[in-house]
Short mmCIF file of C-alpha atoms in Angstrom, two decimals:
data_model
loop_
_atom_site.label_atom_id
_atom_site.label_comp_id
_atom_site.label_asym_id
_atom_site.label_seq_id
_atom_site.Cartn_x
_atom_site.Cartn_y
_atom_site.Cartn_z
CA MET A 1 -39.81 -163.41 18.81
CA THR A 2 -38.47 -160.70 16.58
CA ARG A 3 -35.43 -159.17 17.54
CA GLN A 4 -34.96 -155.52 17.70
CA VAL A 5 -31.49 -154.05 16.36
CA ALA A 6 -30.47 -150.19 16.24
CA ILE A 7 -29.94 -148.77 12.79
CA ALA A 8 -26.06 -148.21 13.72
CA GLU A 9 -23.60 -148.95 16.69
CA GLY A 10 -22.80 -146.00 18.78
CA LEU A 11 -25.79 -143.98 18.08
CA LEU A 12 -27.96 -145.04 21.09
CA SER A 13 -27.29 -146.24 24.60
CA TRP A 14 -29.58 -148.17 27.04
CA ALA A 15 -26.96 -148.14 29.92
CA SER A 16 -29.22 -146.09 32.12
CA GLY A 17 -32.24 -148.24 31.67
CA GLU A 18 -33.87 -145.97 28.81
CA ALA A 19 -32.68 -145.08 25.47
CA ARG A 20 -30.43 -142.10 25.20
CA LEU A 21 -28.52 -140.47 22.20
CA ILE A 22 -24.78 -140.81 22.35
CA GLY A 23 -22.95 -137.52 21.71
CA SER A 24 -19.41 -136.06 22.78
CA ARG A 25 -18.48 -133.14 24.81
CA CYS A 26 -15.22 -131.02 24.13
CA GLU A 27 -12.79 -131.46 27.03
CA THR A 28 -11.49 -127.91 26.13
CA CYS A 29 -14.27 -125.77 25.54
CA GLY A 30 -17.37 -127.95 26.52
CA VAL A 31 -19.13 -127.88 23.29
CA VAL A 32 -21.47 -130.70 22.85
CA VAL A 33 -21.78 -132.55 19.31
CA PHE A 34 -23.95 -135.35 17.78
CA PRO A 35 -22.95 -138.02 17.01
CA SER A 36 -19.87 -138.37 18.98
CA GLN A 37 -16.73 -137.66 17.17
CA ARG A 38 -13.07 -136.86 17.96
CA GLY A 39 -11.84 -133.34 17.61
CA CYS A 40 -13.85 -130.06 18.31
CA PRO A 41 -15.42 -127.95 15.57
CA ALA A 42 -15.73 -125.01 17.99
CA CYS A 43 -12.20 -124.72 19.52
CA THR A 44 -10.16 -127.06 17.34
CA GLY A 45 -9.55 -128.87 20.51
CA GLU A 46 -8.40 -132.68 20.01
CA GLU A 47 -9.69 -134.45 23.16
CA THR A 48 -13.48 -135.13 23.22
CA GLU A 49 -15.39 -137.50 25.84
CA VAL A 50 -18.37 -139.43 24.82
CA ILE A 51 -21.66 -138.53 26.59
CA GLU A 52 -25.22 -139.52 26.88
CA LEU A 53 -27.53 -136.59 25.70
CA GLY A 54 -30.66 -135.53 27.59
CA THR A 55 -33.88 -136.96 26.41
CA ARG A 56 -36.05 -133.94 26.75
CA GLY A 57 -36.12 -130.74 24.68
CA THR A 58 -37.92 -128.18 22.68
CA LEU A 59 -38.63 -128.05 18.83
CA TRP A 60 -36.48 -125.64 17.07
CA THR A 61 -37.53 -126.09 13.56
CA PHE A 62 -39.15 -128.68 11.66
CA THR A 63 -40.28 -129.78 7.94
CA THR A 64 -42.00 -132.48 6.35
CA GLN A 65 -40.69 -134.99 3.69
CA GLY A 66 -43.22 -135.37 1.00
CA PHE A 67 -41.61 -137.48 -1.55
CA LEU A 68 -39.90 -140.69 -1.62
CA PRO A 69 -35.89 -139.72 -1.02
CA LYS A 70 -33.41 -141.34 -3.38
CA TRP A 71 -30.84 -143.76 -2.48
CA PRO A 72 -29.29 -144.04 0.22
CA TYR A 73 -32.72 -143.77 1.99
CA ALA A 74 -33.41 -147.09 3.24
CA GLY A 75 -36.82 -146.54 4.89
CA PRO A 76 -40.21 -147.79 3.83
CA GLY A 77 -42.30 -146.54 1.04
CA THR A 78 -42.28 -146.56 -2.88
CA ASP A 79 -42.91 -143.75 -5.28
CA GLU A 80 -46.39 -144.89 -5.61
CA ALA A 81 -47.08 -145.66 -1.88
CA PHE A 82 -44.99 -143.14 0.45
CA GLU A 83 -46.02 -141.94 3.77
CA PRO A 84 -44.69 -138.45 4.48
CA TYR A 85 -42.66 -138.00 7.69
CA ALA A 86 -41.64 -135.19 9.89
CA VAL A 87 -38.14 -134.02 10.71
CA GLY A 88 -36.76 -131.36 12.69
CA TYR A 89 -34.19 -130.21 15.03
CA VAL A 90 -34.90 -130.69 18.86
CA GLU A 91 -33.01 -128.33 21.31
CA LEU A 92 -31.58 -130.32 24.36
CA PRO A 93 -31.16 -127.45 26.94
CA GLY A 94 -27.61 -126.84 27.86
CA GLN A 95 -26.41 -129.27 25.19
CA VAL A 96 -27.07 -129.22 21.53
CA ARG A 97 -29.68 -129.29 18.85
CA VAL A 98 -30.17 -132.65 17.23
CA GLU A 99 -31.71 -133.62 14.08
CA ALA A 100 -34.48 -136.24 14.15
CA ARG A 101 -37.44 -137.87 12.90
CA LEU A 102 -40.50 -136.56 14.58
CA VAL A 103 -43.28 -139.15 15.48
CA GLU A 104 -46.64 -139.54 17.03
CA VAL A 105 -47.68 -136.16 16.01
CA GLU A 106 -49.75 -134.78 13.23
CA VAL A 107 -47.98 -132.12 10.83
CA ASP A 108 -50.76 -129.62 11.66
CA ASP A 109 -49.91 -130.15 15.25
CA LEU A 110 -46.24 -129.30 15.06
CA HIS A 111 -45.07 -126.07 16.21
CA ILE A 112 -41.65 -124.23 17.17
CA GLY A 113 -41.18 -124.32 20.80
CA MET A 114 -43.21 -127.54 21.66
CA ASP A 115 -41.73 -129.94 24.16
CA MET A 116 -40.27 -133.12 22.73
CA GLU A 117 -39.00 -136.35 24.23
CA LEU A 118 -36.67 -139.03 22.86
CA CYS A 119 -38.31 -142.44 21.87
CA VAL A 120 -37.22 -145.42 19.71
CA VAL A 121 -39.21 -146.50 17.01
CA PRO A 122 -39.43 -149.24 14.30
CA PHE A 123 -37.99 -148.39 11.12
CA ILE A 124 -37.62 -151.52 8.71
CA THR A 125 -37.32 -155.15 8.90
CA ASP A 126 -33.74 -156.20 7.52
CA ASP A 127 -32.84 -159.09 5.51
CA GLY A 128 -32.48 -161.29 8.53
CA GLY A 129 -35.85 -160.73 9.82
CA ASP A 130 -34.69 -158.28 12.59
CA GLU A 131 -36.59 -155.16 13.30
CA VAL A 132 -34.44 -152.07 12.99
CA VAL A 133 -35.23 -149.36 15.13
CA VAL A 134 -34.17 -145.63 15.15
CA PRO A 135 -34.20 -142.66 17.48
CA ALA A 136 -37.04 -140.18 17.02
CA PHE A 137 -38.77 -137.43 19.09
CA ARG A 138 -42.44 -137.33 20.11
CA PRO A 139 -44.46 -134.56 21.77
CA SER A 140 -43.46 -135.10 25.58
CA GLY A 141 -46.44 -136.51 27.37
CA ALA A 142 -47.42 -138.56 24.31
CA SER A 143 -48.66 -141.85 25.44
CA VAL A 144 -47.67 -145.23 23.96
CA ASP A 145 -50.84 -145.25 21.63
CA GLY A 146 -49.96 -141.90 20.28
CA ALA A 147 -52.65 -139.89 22.21
CA SER A 148 -51.12 -136.44 23.03
CA ALA A 149 -51.51 -135.33 26.67
CA MET B 1 -9.66 -105.49 -8.87
CA ASN B 2 -8.46 -104.89 -12.31
CA VAL B 3 -10.37 -107.50 -14.11
CA ALA B 4 -12.97 -106.97 -17.11
CA ILE B 5 -15.63 -109.25 -18.41
CA VAL B 6 -15.21 -109.17 -22.20
CA GLY B 7 -17.15 -111.97 -23.55
CA ILE B 8 -20.27 -114.01 -22.23
CA GLY B 9 -21.77 -117.28 -23.48
CA ILE B 10 -24.54 -119.49 -22.43
CA HIS B 11 -26.03 -122.85 -23.38
CA PRO B 12 -29.88 -122.76 -22.68
CA PHE B 13 -30.57 -124.64 -19.25
CA GLY B 14 -33.23 -127.13 -18.83
CA ARG B 15 -33.35 -130.81 -20.40
CA HIS B 16 -31.51 -131.62 -23.54
CA GLU B 17 -31.78 -135.41 -24.61
CA GLY B 18 -28.76 -136.46 -26.56
CA VAL B 19 -26.72 -133.20 -25.72
CA SER B 20 -23.66 -134.12 -23.48
CA SER B 21 -22.46 -131.87 -20.75
CA LEU B 22 -19.25 -131.29 -23.07
CA ASP B 23 -21.51 -130.22 -25.88
CA MET B 24 -23.04 -127.55 -23.78
CA GLY B 25 -19.83 -126.33 -22.34
CA GLY B 26 -18.34 -126.10 -25.82
CA TYR B 27 -21.24 -124.25 -27.02
CA ALA B 28 -20.99 -121.65 -24.28
CA VAL B 29 -17.49 -121.21 -24.54
CA ARG B 30 -17.62 -120.69 -28.43
CA GLN B 31 -20.14 -118.15 -27.85
CA ALA B 32 -18.14 -116.31 -25.22
CA LEU B 33 -15.25 -116.12 -27.65
CA ARG B 34 -17.39 -114.83 -30.47
CA ASP B 35 -18.69 -112.05 -28.07
CA ALA B 36 -15.16 -111.10 -27.12
CA GLY B 37 -13.97 -111.40 -30.68
CA ILE B 38 -10.96 -113.54 -29.54
CA PRO B 39 -9.91 -116.89 -31.18
CA TRP B 40 -9.58 -119.97 -28.61
CA GLN B 41 -5.77 -120.10 -29.36
CA ASP B 42 -5.20 -116.63 -27.94
CA LEU B 43 -6.65 -117.60 -24.41
CA GLN B 44 -3.78 -117.83 -21.83
CA PHE B 45 -5.43 -119.93 -19.14
CA ALA B 46 -8.83 -121.58 -18.23
CA PHE B 47 -10.68 -122.68 -14.96
CA GLY B 48 -13.64 -124.99 -15.42
CA GLY B 49 -16.16 -125.94 -12.97
CA SER B 50 -18.32 -129.10 -13.35
CA LEU B 51 -19.61 -131.33 -10.29
CA GLY B 52 -20.72 -134.31 -12.55
CA ALA B 53 -17.85 -136.58 -11.70
CA HIS B 54 -18.71 -136.45 -7.92
CA LEU B 55 -22.33 -137.20 -8.14
CA PRO B 56 -24.09 -140.39 -8.89
CA GLY B 57 -25.79 -140.83 -12.15
CA ASN B 58 -24.51 -137.56 -13.60
CA ASP B 59 -22.76 -136.75 -16.87
CA PRO B 60 -19.27 -137.13 -15.46
CA ALA B 61 -16.93 -135.25 -17.91
CA THR B 62 -14.57 -133.02 -16.23
CA ALA B 63 -14.23 -129.46 -17.60
CA ASP B 64 -10.60 -129.88 -18.78
CA THR B 65 -11.49 -132.33 -21.38
CA LEU B 66 -13.28 -129.37 -23.39
CA VAL B 67 -9.66 -128.76 -24.91
CA SER B 68 -10.08 -131.88 -27.23
CA ARG B 69 -13.05 -129.97 -28.81
CA LEU B 70 -11.86 -126.35 -28.68
CA GLY B 71 -8.15 -127.03 -29.51
CA LEU B 72 -5.32 -128.66 -27.90
CA THR B 73 -3.25 -125.39 -27.57
CA GLY B 74 -1.61 -126.37 -24.26
CA LEU B 75 -2.87 -123.60 -22.29
CA PRO B 76 -3.02 -124.34 -18.42
CA PHE B 77 -6.74 -125.56 -17.82
CA VAL B 78 -7.57 -126.21 -14.12
CA ASN B 79 -10.82 -128.07 -12.95
CA VAL B 80 -12.73 -126.62 -10.17
CA HIS B 81 -15.02 -128.65 -7.91
CA ASN B 82 -16.37 -126.91 -5.11
CA GLY B 83 -19.86 -127.73 -4.10
CA CYS B 84 -22.62 -125.23 -5.24
CA ALA B 85 -20.06 -122.63 -5.28
CA THR B 86 -18.25 -124.27 -8.19
CA ALA B 87 -18.98 -121.68 -10.85
CA GLY B 88 -18.36 -118.83 -8.43
CA SER B 89 -14.94 -120.31 -7.63
CA ALA B 90 -13.92 -120.87 -11.17
CA LEU B 91 -14.77 -117.21 -11.73
CA SER B 92 -12.87 -115.97 -8.64
CA LEU B 93 -9.95 -118.09 -9.35
CA ALA B 94 -9.74 -116.76 -13.17
CA ALA B 95 -9.82 -113.27 -11.75
CA SER B 96 -6.94 -113.83 -9.12
CA THR B 97 -4.85 -115.31 -12.03
CA ILE B 98 -5.30 -112.14 -13.81
CA GLU B 99 -4.81 -110.06 -10.68
CA SER B 100 -1.69 -111.74 -9.80
CA GLY B 101 -0.02 -110.70 -13.11
CA ALA B 102 0.39 -114.17 -14.30
CA PHE B 103 -1.81 -113.94 -17.52
CA ASP B 104 -3.74 -111.10 -19.13
CA VAL B 105 -6.65 -113.05 -20.96
CA GLY B 106 -8.41 -116.22 -19.74
CA LEU B 107 -11.72 -118.14 -19.54
CA ALA B 108 -13.90 -119.35 -16.87
CA VAL B 109 -16.66 -121.96 -17.67
CA GLY B 110 -19.12 -124.17 -16.03
CA PHE B 111 -21.42 -126.87 -16.86
CA ASP B 112 -23.31 -129.71 -15.49
CA LYS B 113 -25.99 -132.18 -16.53
CA HIS B 114 -27.74 -133.78 -13.45
CA PRO B 115 -30.30 -136.51 -13.71
CA ARG B 116 -33.94 -136.00 -12.57
CA GLY B 117 -35.09 -135.41 -9.01
CA HIS B 118 -33.24 -134.28 -5.97
CA PHE B 119 -29.57 -134.18 -5.64
CA SER B 120 -28.40 -137.37 -3.84
CA SER B 121 -25.08 -138.12 -2.31
CA ASP B 122 -22.89 -140.80 -0.71
CA PRO B 123 -23.05 -139.65 3.02
CA GLU B 124 -19.37 -140.92 3.49
CA ILE B 125 -18.23 -138.60 0.82
CA LEU B 126 -19.72 -135.76 3.04
CA GLY B 127 -18.05 -137.23 6.25
CA LEU B 128 -21.33 -138.25 7.61
CA PRO B 129 -22.37 -141.71 9.07
CA PRO B 130 -24.23 -144.19 6.78
CA TRP B 131 -27.49 -144.03 8.98
CA TYR B 132 -27.78 -140.31 8.12
CA GLY B 133 -28.54 -141.17 4.66
CA GLU B 134 -30.56 -144.53 5.42
CA MET B 135 -32.79 -142.63 7.50
CA GLY B 136 -33.82 -140.02 4.91
CA PHE B 137 -32.01 -136.98 6.25
CA LEU B 138 -29.66 -136.44 3.36
CA VAL B 139 -32.24 -134.41 1.30
CA THR B 140 -31.01 -130.79 0.56
CA THR B 141 -34.76 -129.81 0.46
CA GLN B 142 -35.37 -130.39 3.93
CA PHE B 143 -32.70 -128.16 5.16
CA PHE B 144 -34.01 -125.18 2.86
CA ALA B 145 -37.66 -125.96 4.34
CA MET B 146 -36.44 -125.91 8.12
CA LYS B 147 -34.33 -122.85 7.38
CA ILE B 148 -36.99 -120.72 6.16
CA ASN B 149 -39.66 -122.38 8.57
CA ARG B 150 -37.60 -120.94 11.58
CA TYR B 151 -36.88 -117.67 9.72
CA MET B 152 -40.63 -117.11 9.22
CA HIS B 153 -41.16 -117.74 12.83
CA ASP B 154 -38.52 -115.29 13.71
CA TYR B 155 -39.29 -112.52 11.23
CA GLY B 156 -42.89 -112.82 10.17
CA ILE B 157 -42.57 -113.76 6.68
CA SER B 158 -45.67 -115.32 5.18
CA SER B 159 -46.37 -117.96 2.85
CA SER B 160 -47.88 -115.13 0.32
CA THR B 161 -44.56 -113.63 0.28
CA LEU B 162 -42.83 -117.00 -0.61
CA ALA B 163 -45.52 -117.72 -3.53
CA LYS B 164 -44.69 -114.01 -4.77
CA VAL B 165 -41.00 -114.87 -4.97
CA ALA B 166 -41.81 -118.13 -7.00
CA ALA B 167 -44.37 -116.26 -9.21
CA LYS B 168 -41.78 -113.42 -10.10
CA ALA B 169 -39.25 -116.07 -11.18
CA TYR B 170 -41.57 -117.72 -13.62
CA ARG B 171 -42.58 -114.45 -14.97
CA ASN B 172 -39.18 -113.21 -15.37
CA GLY B 173 -38.29 -116.85 -16.73
CA SER B 174 -41.02 -116.24 -19.32
CA MET B 175 -39.05 -113.35 -20.79
CA ASN B 176 -35.57 -115.36 -21.06
CA PRO B 177 -35.21 -117.52 -24.08
CA ASN B 178 -32.61 -119.40 -22.21
CA ALA B 179 -34.56 -120.34 -19.27
CA TRP B 180 -36.13 -123.70 -18.57
CA ARG B 181 -39.36 -122.78 -16.90
CA ARG B 182 -41.15 -120.15 -19.04
CA LYS B 183 -44.81 -120.71 -18.14
CA PRO B 184 -45.97 -118.19 -15.58
CA PHE B 185 -47.78 -119.65 -12.49
CA SER B 186 -50.13 -117.61 -10.45
CA GLU B 187 -49.61 -117.32 -6.51
CA GLU B 188 -52.59 -119.54 -5.84
CA GLU B 189 -51.27 -122.18 -8.25
CA ILE B 190 -47.85 -121.95 -6.40
CA LEU B 191 -49.46 -122.18 -3.06
CA SER B 192 -51.72 -125.06 -4.04
CA SER B 193 -49.13 -127.19 -5.66
CA ARG B 194 -47.97 -130.31 -3.74
CA MET B 195 -46.63 -129.91 -0.37
CA LEU B 196 -42.79 -131.33 -0.69
CA ASN B 197 -41.39 -130.08 2.31
CA TYR B 198 -43.50 -127.76 4.73
CA PRO B 199 -43.79 -124.81 4.26
CA LEU B 200 -42.46 -125.23 0.76
CA THR B 201 -44.63 -126.36 -2.35
CA GLN B 202 -43.45 -127.92 -5.44
CA TYR B 203 -43.71 -124.71 -7.48
CA MET B 204 -41.57 -122.89 -4.78
CA PHE B 205 -38.53 -125.11 -5.71
CA CYS B 206 -35.76 -124.99 -8.38
CA SER B 207 -34.84 -128.39 -9.78
CA PRO B 208 -31.35 -129.84 -10.77
CA ASP B 209 -31.15 -129.59 -14.67
CA GLU B 210 -28.47 -129.21 -17.41
CA GLY B 211 -26.70 -126.17 -18.94
CA ALA B 212 -23.44 -124.33 -19.35
CA ALA B 213 -22.21 -120.77 -19.28
CA ALA B 214 -18.73 -119.17 -19.96
CA VAL B 215 -17.07 -115.70 -19.62
CA VAL B 216 -13.72 -114.37 -20.97
CA LEU B 217 -11.77 -112.20 -18.50
CA CYS B 218 -8.90 -109.85 -19.20
CA ARG B 219 -6.79 -107.32 -17.43
CA ALA B 220 -9.10 -104.15 -17.09
CA ASP B 221 -6.59 -102.11 -18.99
CA ARG B 222 -6.84 -104.35 -22.17
CA ALA B 223 -10.58 -104.53 -22.26
CA ARG B 224 -11.19 -102.07 -25.09
CA GLU B 225 -9.19 -104.36 -27.17
CA PHE B 226 -12.03 -106.78 -27.20
CA THR B 227 -15.23 -104.92 -26.59
CA GLU B 228 -16.78 -101.34 -26.62
CA ARG B 229 -18.75 -102.09 -23.42
CA PRO B 230 -16.58 -103.92 -20.77
CA VAL B 231 -17.96 -104.92 -17.51
CA TYR B 232 -15.61 -104.70 -14.47
CA LEU B 233 -15.26 -107.30 -12.08
CA ARG B 234 -14.89 -105.26 -8.77
CA ALA B 235 -14.97 -108.31 -6.27
CA ALA B 236 -15.40 -112.16 -6.46
CA THR B 237 -15.18 -113.76 -3.03
CA ILE B 238 -15.94 -117.21 -1.56
CA ARG B 239 -16.39 -118.08 2.24
CA THR B 240 -17.21 -121.48 4.05
CA ARG B 241 -19.21 -122.00 7.07
CA ARG B 242 -18.02 -120.81 10.53
CA PHE B 243 -18.98 -122.58 13.79
CA GLY B 244 -22.81 -121.98 14.52
CA SER B 245 -23.98 -121.32 10.99
CA PHE B 246 -26.93 -123.42 10.17
CA GLU B 247 -26.11 -125.41 7.14
CA VAL B 248 -27.49 -128.22 4.75
CA PHE B 249 -26.69 -131.89 6.07
CA SER B 250 -26.16 -131.14 9.77
CA PRO B 251 -26.89 -134.03 12.14
CA TRP B 252 -26.53 -131.29 14.91
CA LEU B 253 -26.51 -127.64 15.58
CA PRO B 254 -24.87 -125.82 18.35
CA LEU B 255 -26.97 -123.68 20.73
CA THR B 256 -25.45 -120.34 19.53
CA ARG B 257 -25.84 -119.08 16.24
CA THR B 258 -23.28 -117.42 13.87
CA ASP B 259 -23.84 -115.54 10.46
CA SER B 260 -23.86 -117.69 7.40
CA PRO B 261 -20.94 -117.95 4.77
CA THR B 262 -23.03 -115.73 2.52
CA VAL B 263 -22.94 -113.02 5.08
CA ASP B 264 -19.10 -113.23 5.29
CA ALA B 265 -18.60 -113.60 1.50
CA SER B 266 -21.00 -110.61 0.75
CA ARG B 267 -19.43 -108.13 3.35
CA ALA B 268 -15.87 -109.21 1.90
CA ALA B 269 -17.28 -108.46 -1.54
CA TYR B 270 -18.47 -104.94 -0.52
CA GLU B 271 -15.22 -104.30 1.20
CA ALA B 272 -13.22 -105.25 -1.98
CA ALA B 273 -15.51 -103.30 -4.34
CA GLY B 274 -15.71 -100.17 -2.12
CA LEU B 275 -19.20 -100.27 -2.72
CA GLY B 276 -22.24 -100.99 -0.26
CA PRO B 277 -25.52 -102.71 -0.54
CA ASP B 278 -27.22 -99.33 -1.32
CA ASP B 279 -25.20 -99.07 -4.49
CA ILE B 280 -26.51 -102.38 -6.01
CA ASP B 281 -28.92 -101.59 -8.97
CA VAL B 282 -29.76 -105.34 -9.78
CA ALA B 283 -28.96 -108.74 -8.08
CA GLN B 284 -28.96 -112.33 -8.90
CA ILE B 285 -28.93 -114.36 -5.78
CA GLN B 286 -29.42 -118.06 -4.65
CA ASP B 287 -33.11 -119.06 -4.97
CA SER B 288 -32.91 -123.00 -4.47
CA GLU B 289 -36.33 -122.42 -3.43
CA ALA B 290 -38.32 -119.09 -2.73
CA GLY B 291 -37.27 -118.94 0.78
CA ALA B 292 -33.80 -118.85 -0.05
CA GLU B 293 -34.18 -115.77 -1.99
CA VAL B 294 -35.94 -114.15 0.87
CA MET B 295 -33.29 -115.01 3.47
CA HIS B 296 -30.48 -114.29 0.95
CA MET B 297 -31.74 -110.68 0.52
CA ALA B 298 -30.79 -109.87 4.15
CA GLU B 299 -27.73 -112.19 4.15
CA ASN B 300 -26.43 -110.15 1.48
CA GLY B 301 -27.21 -106.74 3.35
CA LEU B 302 -29.75 -105.74 0.48
CA CYS B 303 -32.28 -105.46 3.57
CA ALA B 304 -32.60 -106.11 7.14
CA ASP B 305 -34.04 -109.35 8.50
CA GLY B 306 -37.80 -109.00 8.29
CA GLU B 307 -38.02 -106.06 5.75
CA GLN B 308 -38.53 -108.57 2.92
CA GLU B 309 -42.22 -109.04 3.87
CA ALA B 310 -42.93 -105.44 2.94
CA LEU B 311 -40.55 -105.17 0.20
CA ILE B 312 -41.92 -108.21 -1.76
CA GLN B 313 -45.59 -107.62 -1.14
CA ALA B 314 -44.96 -104.01 -2.65
CA GLY B 315 -43.07 -105.47 -5.78
CA GLU B 316 -39.78 -103.75 -4.93
CA THR B 317 -37.95 -106.83 -6.17
CA GLU B 318 -39.60 -106.90 -9.54
CA ILE B 319 -37.75 -105.81 -12.61
CA GLY B 320 -39.46 -102.25 -12.37
CA GLY B 321 -38.97 -102.19 -8.44
CA ARG B 322 -36.38 -100.56 -6.43
CA LEU B 323 -34.30 -103.57 -6.10
CA PRO B 324 -34.86 -106.11 -9.15
CA ILE B 325 -33.76 -109.51 -8.04
CA ASN B 326 -33.29 -112.67 -10.19
CA THR B 327 -34.24 -110.83 -13.49
CA ASP B 328 -33.57 -113.82 -15.56
CA GLY B 329 -36.01 -116.20 -13.47
CA GLY B 330 -32.96 -117.31 -11.11
CA LEU B 331 -32.59 -120.91 -10.12
CA ILE B 332 -36.48 -121.31 -9.99
CA ALA B 333 -36.96 -120.82 -13.50
CA ASN B 334 -33.57 -121.79 -14.78
CA GLY B 335 -32.94 -124.95 -12.67
CA GLU B 336 -29.65 -125.65 -11.26
CA PRO B 337 -26.70 -127.12 -13.33
CA ILE B 338 -24.42 -126.53 -10.29
CA GLY B 339 -21.25 -125.91 -12.24
CA ALA B 340 -22.89 -123.27 -14.44
CA SER B 341 -25.33 -121.58 -11.87
CA GLY B 342 -23.07 -118.95 -10.42
CA MET B 343 -21.78 -118.18 -14.16
CA ARG B 344 -25.32 -117.71 -15.34
CA GLN B 345 -25.87 -115.05 -12.79
CA VAL B 346 -22.71 -113.29 -14.17
CA TYR B 347 -23.85 -113.76 -17.64
CA GLU B 348 -27.44 -112.12 -16.74
CA THR B 349 -25.67 -109.26 -14.95
CA VAL B 350 -23.44 -108.41 -17.97
CA LEU B 351 -26.58 -108.57 -20.03
CA GLN B 352 -28.21 -106.04 -17.65
CA LEU B 353 -25.18 -103.79 -17.36
CA ARG B 354 -24.76 -103.68 -21.26
CA GLY B 355 -28.39 -102.88 -21.50
CA ASP B 356 -28.93 -105.85 -23.68
CA ALA B 357 -31.49 -107.88 -21.55
CA GLY B 358 -34.35 -106.93 -24.03
CA GLU B 359 -37.77 -107.48 -22.52
CA ARG B 360 -36.42 -108.10 -19.03
CA GLN B 361 -34.04 -105.05 -19.11
CA VAL B 362 -34.04 -103.32 -15.92
CA PRO B 363 -34.90 -99.72 -16.70
CA GLY B 364 -32.89 -96.66 -15.63
CA ARG B 365 -29.41 -97.74 -16.98
CA PRO B 366 -28.22 -100.20 -14.14
CA ARG B 367 -24.45 -99.59 -13.27
CA VAL B 368 -23.84 -101.90 -10.36
CA GLY B 369 -24.68 -105.51 -10.16
CA PHE B 370 -24.40 -108.17 -7.57
CA THR B 371 -24.53 -112.12 -7.70
CA GLN B 372 -24.36 -114.78 -4.95
CA VAL B 373 -24.54 -118.50 -4.89
CA TYR B 374 -24.88 -120.64 -1.85
CA GLY B 375 -24.86 -124.29 -1.09
CA ALA B 376 -23.42 -127.47 0.15
CA PRO B 377 -21.38 -128.12 2.19
CA GLY B 378 -21.81 -124.50 3.62
CA VAL B 379 -20.06 -122.32 1.09
CA GLY B 380 -21.09 -118.80 -0.34
CA SER B 381 -19.64 -117.05 -3.18
CA CYS B 382 -20.43 -113.28 -4.29
CA THR B 383 -19.41 -111.07 -7.34
CA ILE B 384 -19.88 -107.30 -7.75
CA LEU B 385 -19.75 -105.83 -11.24
CA THR B 386 -19.95 -102.45 -12.58
CA THR B 387 -19.98 -100.73 -15.86
#
């Protein structure tokens, strides 16, 4: 069976049983950032704690990627055969806006303010035959087969 | 600020097979020297901007190597590399050097020769994790598109207005012999070109290219030694992003939003010059794409958020309008050789204030000009120039 691996360490956690993004919160001012980092860009504080982010939010803005990006892009596609993908910022209430791939939705159906939820989707197959997975957001209520609720 | 611009030079922007970035830089410098009537050996210092050495696949020469072509006179020559504000930074530093009293006469030059296609970068140079690039987020055009998409939502800007901005750029570029894109496009052609990053189509974007521009600066009270028509630099400011501004290459944004570095840099420029947005007769502002011009109008104080829709639809930013913007075709028609881009804006402003802009001359003898560049990693740079 194909093994699934996350695109990077420290990006996702399954500790709670479901996938969650890993961020950090400043111990001085409480500002949340993603991915986790040491040092606070808001208050200059030094100490931060690693936290799991919420999985539901609203779409703050979005766009599409209509042409094959140059290196260091490592995803699928060639200049001749490239499937545009959607990108946006999802606002996680009380925490932070995170930039992410948007999946299981047609571009024409994307709109600012729509409800979104975190999911994990296949990205590429690596040299060792493992399936590399990445975090993404989909319209909340979208079922596994992609039909919108 | 007691600094004057007494010489200007430019190498046409575009694609120039077999011409190196140093060839273009040297060409622009010699033109600026001729314009000022000053020999290279009389220049006391220079600042030179080029980003090529820091971007993969670019012509990598640094600006100071120009001295081997222009003459090894021993002058202090400092390289500047400051993202998309590289040219603005070279100019600002040159002005500060004269202000400090260290020297009276010097040069600011900028050039670049970028490969085709969008700018790419190593995420780790930017302090970003490798996955950010691998997943396809390291594309500047996505940022521009997401910023204008939100702005259109908040302030009611239409796609027709974006198309009008781009159409103006090509129309003005067609009157500029140094521009790259000199074929006019209709709004319909612009709107129906390929969707690169929603809501922005191919013809709404500028592209990286090649070019150079240079200016000779001197202490204001010496300007008449070099020219009958000096243009005075009243302000040259640079600001970087504060917490909460929406910037390119951000894996996350805070929930609260702050003014962009362009807002901060323009306010500082108006204050330094003792002038306000109402005094501006002609402006060259960063139009990486059509939406950037719209948003930068407000960020530079030239109008309130949302007023762009009526102003642009009424033609007020055209050469004959109340506030002519990007009279040389801007980045959309000239492309963006980063090291030269801000210097091109100053070149165009000096032409306009001298009354030498020919077919694209703003009527009514403009006396105050404004320039602004913006870009990665969240830096804005503005100048104010007067007759």
